Structure formats: C-alpha cells, structure tokens
Coordinates of C-alpha atoms in Angstrom, one line a residue:
E21 CA 9.0 1.2 -15.1
A22 CA 7.9 -1.4 -17.5
H23 CA 5.4 -2.6 -15.1
A24 CA 4.1 0.8 -13.9
S25 CA 0.7 0.6 -15.7
G26 CA 0.1 -3.2 -15.0
N27 CA -0.5 -5.2 -11.8
V28 CA 2.1 -4.8 -9.3
L29 CA 2.5 -6.1 -5.4
L30 CA 4.8 -3.8 -3.6
I31 CA 6.2 -4.8 -0.2
N32 CA 8.2 -3.0 2.3
A33 CA 9.3 -5.2 5.1
G34 CA 10.5 -2.7 7.7
N35 CA 11.9 -3.2 11.1
G36 CA 8.6 -3.0 13.0
H37 CA 6.0 -2.9 10.2
T38 CA 5.5 -4.6 6.8
M39 CA 3.3 -2.6 4.3
A40 CA 2.0 -4.2 1.0
S41 CA 0.1 -2.4 -1.6
I42 CA -1.4 -3.6 -4.9
L43 CA -1.3 -1.3 -7.8
S44 CA -3.2 -1.8 -10.9
G45 CA -3.1 0.5 -13.9
G46 CA -1.1 2.8 -12.0
C47 CA -3.7 3.2 -9.2
V48 CA -3.5 1.7 -5.6
V49 CA -6.2 -0.8 -5.1
A50 CA -5.3 -2.4 -1.9
L51 CA -3.3 -1.7 1.4
F52 CA -2.0 -4.1 4.0
E53 CA 0.1 -3.6 7.2
H54 CA 1.4 -6.3 9.6
H55 CA 4.1 -6.3 12.4
T56 CA 7.1 -7.7 10.9
K57 CA 8.1 -9.8 13.8
Y58 CA 5.1 -11.7 13.5
L59 CA 5.5 -12.7 9.9
D60 CA 6.4 -16.3 9.0
P61 CA 7.6 -16.3 5.6
P62 CA 5.5 -19.3 4.2
V63 CA 2.3 -18.2 5.8
F64 CA 3.1 -14.5 4.8
Q65 CA 3.5 -15.7 1.2
D66 CA 0.2 -17.5 1.2
Y67 CA -1.6 -14.4 2.9
M68 CA -0.1 -12.2 0.0
R69 CA -1.8 -14.5 -2.5
L70 CA -5.2 -14.2 -0.6
F71 CA -4.5 -10.4 -0.6
A72 CA -3.9 -10.1 -4.1
D73 CA -6.8 -12.4 -4.9
G74 CA -9.1 -10.1 -2.9
E75 CA -9.8 -12.9 -0.3
A76 CA -8.0 -11.5 2.7
K77 CA -10.2 -9.7 5.2
D78 CA -9.3 -7.3 8.0
S79 CA -11.2 -9.7 10.4
D80 CA -9.0 -12.6 9.7
S81 CA -7.2 -14.0 12.7
Y82 CA -4.0 -13.5 10.8
M83 CA -4.6 -9.9 11.1
D84 CA -4.8 -9.9 14.8
S85 CA -1.0 -9.1 14.8
G86 CA -1.4 -6.2 12.2
H87 CA -2.9 -2.9 11.8
G88 CA -5.4 -4.0 9.0
L89 CA -6.0 -4.1 5.4
F90 CA -8.5 -2.8 3.0
Y91 CA -9.3 -2.8 -0.7
L92 CA -10.2 0.5 -2.8
A93 CA -11.2 -1.5 -5.8
G94 CA -11.2 -5.0 -6.9
P95 CA -7.5 -6.4 -6.8
P96 CA -6.4 -8.1 -10.1
G97 CA -5.5 -11.7 -8.5
M98 CA -2.1 -13.1 -7.9
A99 CA -2.2 -14.9 -11.3
S100 CA -2.4 -11.4 -12.9
I101 CA 0.3 -9.8 -10.8
Q102 CA 3.3 -8.9 -13.3
L103 CA 5.9 -7.9 -10.7
I104 CA 6.4 -8.4 -7.0
A105 CA 8.9 -5.7 -5.6
A106 CA 10.3 -5.6 -2.2
T107 CA 12.2 -3.2 -0.2
G108 CA 13.0 -2.5 3.5
P109 CA 15.5 -4.0 6.1
N110 CA 13.7 -7.2 6.4
R111 CA 13.2 -8.0 2.7
G112 CA 15.0 -11.1 3.3
L113 CA 12.1 -12.7 4.6
L114 CA 10.7 -12.8 1.0
E115 CA 13.8 -14.9 0.1
Q116 CA 12.3 -17.6 2.3
T117 CA 9.2 -17.9 0.1
S118 CA 8.6 -19.2 -3.4
L119 CA 7.4 -15.8 -4.6
E120 CA 9.4 -14.4 -7.5
V121 CA 10.6 -11.0 -5.9
Y122 CA 12.4 -8.1 -7.7
Y123 CA 14.7 -5.9 -5.2
P124 CA 14.5 -2.3 -7.0
T125 CA 16.4 -0.1 -4.6
P126 CA 20.2 0.4 -4.9
G127 CA 22.1 -2.1 -2.7
G128 CA 18.6 -3.6 -2.1
D129 CA 17.7 -1.4 0.8
M130 CA 15.5 1.8 0.3
M131 CA 17.3 3.4 3.3
M132 CA 20.6 3.4 1.2
T133 CA 19.0 5.0 -1.9
G134 CA 19.9 8.5 -0.8
P135 CA 23.4 7.8 0.6
M136 CA 24.6 5.9 -2.7
G137 CA 23.0 8.5 -4.7
L138 CA 25.1 11.1 -3.1
V139 CA 28.2 9.1 -3.3
R140 CA 27.5 8.5 -7.1
A141 CA 27.0 12.3 -7.4
V142 CA 30.2 13.2 -5.7
A143 CA 32.2 10.6 -7.8
G144 CA 30.6 11.9 -10.9
R145 CA 31.6 15.5 -10.2
A146 CA 35.2 14.2 -9.5
G147 CA 35.2 12.5 -13.0
Q148 CA 35.0 9.0 -11.6
K149 CA 32.7 6.6 -12.9
L150 CA 31.1 4.0 -10.4
E151 CA 29.8 0.6 -11.3
P152 CA 26.1 0.2 -10.7
P153 CA 25.6 -1.5 -7.0
P154 CA 24.1 -4.9 -6.8
A155 CA 20.3 -5.3 -6.7

C-alpha cells in the first residue's frame, strides 16, 4: 500500500505463463508475458532489468518463447523501482535471483488468498483468533 503511487514491478510466476507489469504513479506503463518453463532465473532477472529500463523489445530473441511485451508509457527504470512483488505457484524462481522480492499474498500463493480468508472468517465467527500466515 505504501508503494501504490510509486514505481512497482509486479510479477506473477504461474504454472504455464509468467506475467509482469510495471506500475508508475498507480498506472500500468508496461506488460510482459513469457512461458514459465523457459525462464532461467539469472537470465530472467537480467531481462526484468531491461524491461524496467525500457530497453527490452518484443522482437528480442528472448521473447521467442513468450507472447510478448509492450510499453504504454516510458518505464521508470530499475533504479527507480521501489518494490518488486511476486505471486504465483512458481514465484520460487525469483528466490534464485538477486532481486529483492516481496511476496504479498497470504502464504505466498495468490491461489490461497481466498481459502485462507474463508478459514480466518470462520475462525473469527467462532471467536478464535488466528495468527497471520507467513509471507
């Protein structure tokens, strides 16, 4: 929430597809999609830097295994990214990089947000207090 109006790189590392977007001032300025199984963590890290710097191109050979990327406006540059947040079942690939990544969803997996919320709601109605899940 503290970074909502700043510069943020959001990554969803799904089972089949990995999506990334850059938000600046609360607006989407760039989108990226690639096939997760083709992502090598160190190379992906370097490409995310190029993406944030506005130097990645849809015609790059790296994108041969992806669906593409595009910019809606000039991205802020990696040096200006205030937060990199990652979700998805394959978010662990980011742990194999030197990127400082925040995992925002309960239990670290966005697919668990709903189920964990329901369990907390039922526990609350039963008068039980649950500790927050690990990030």
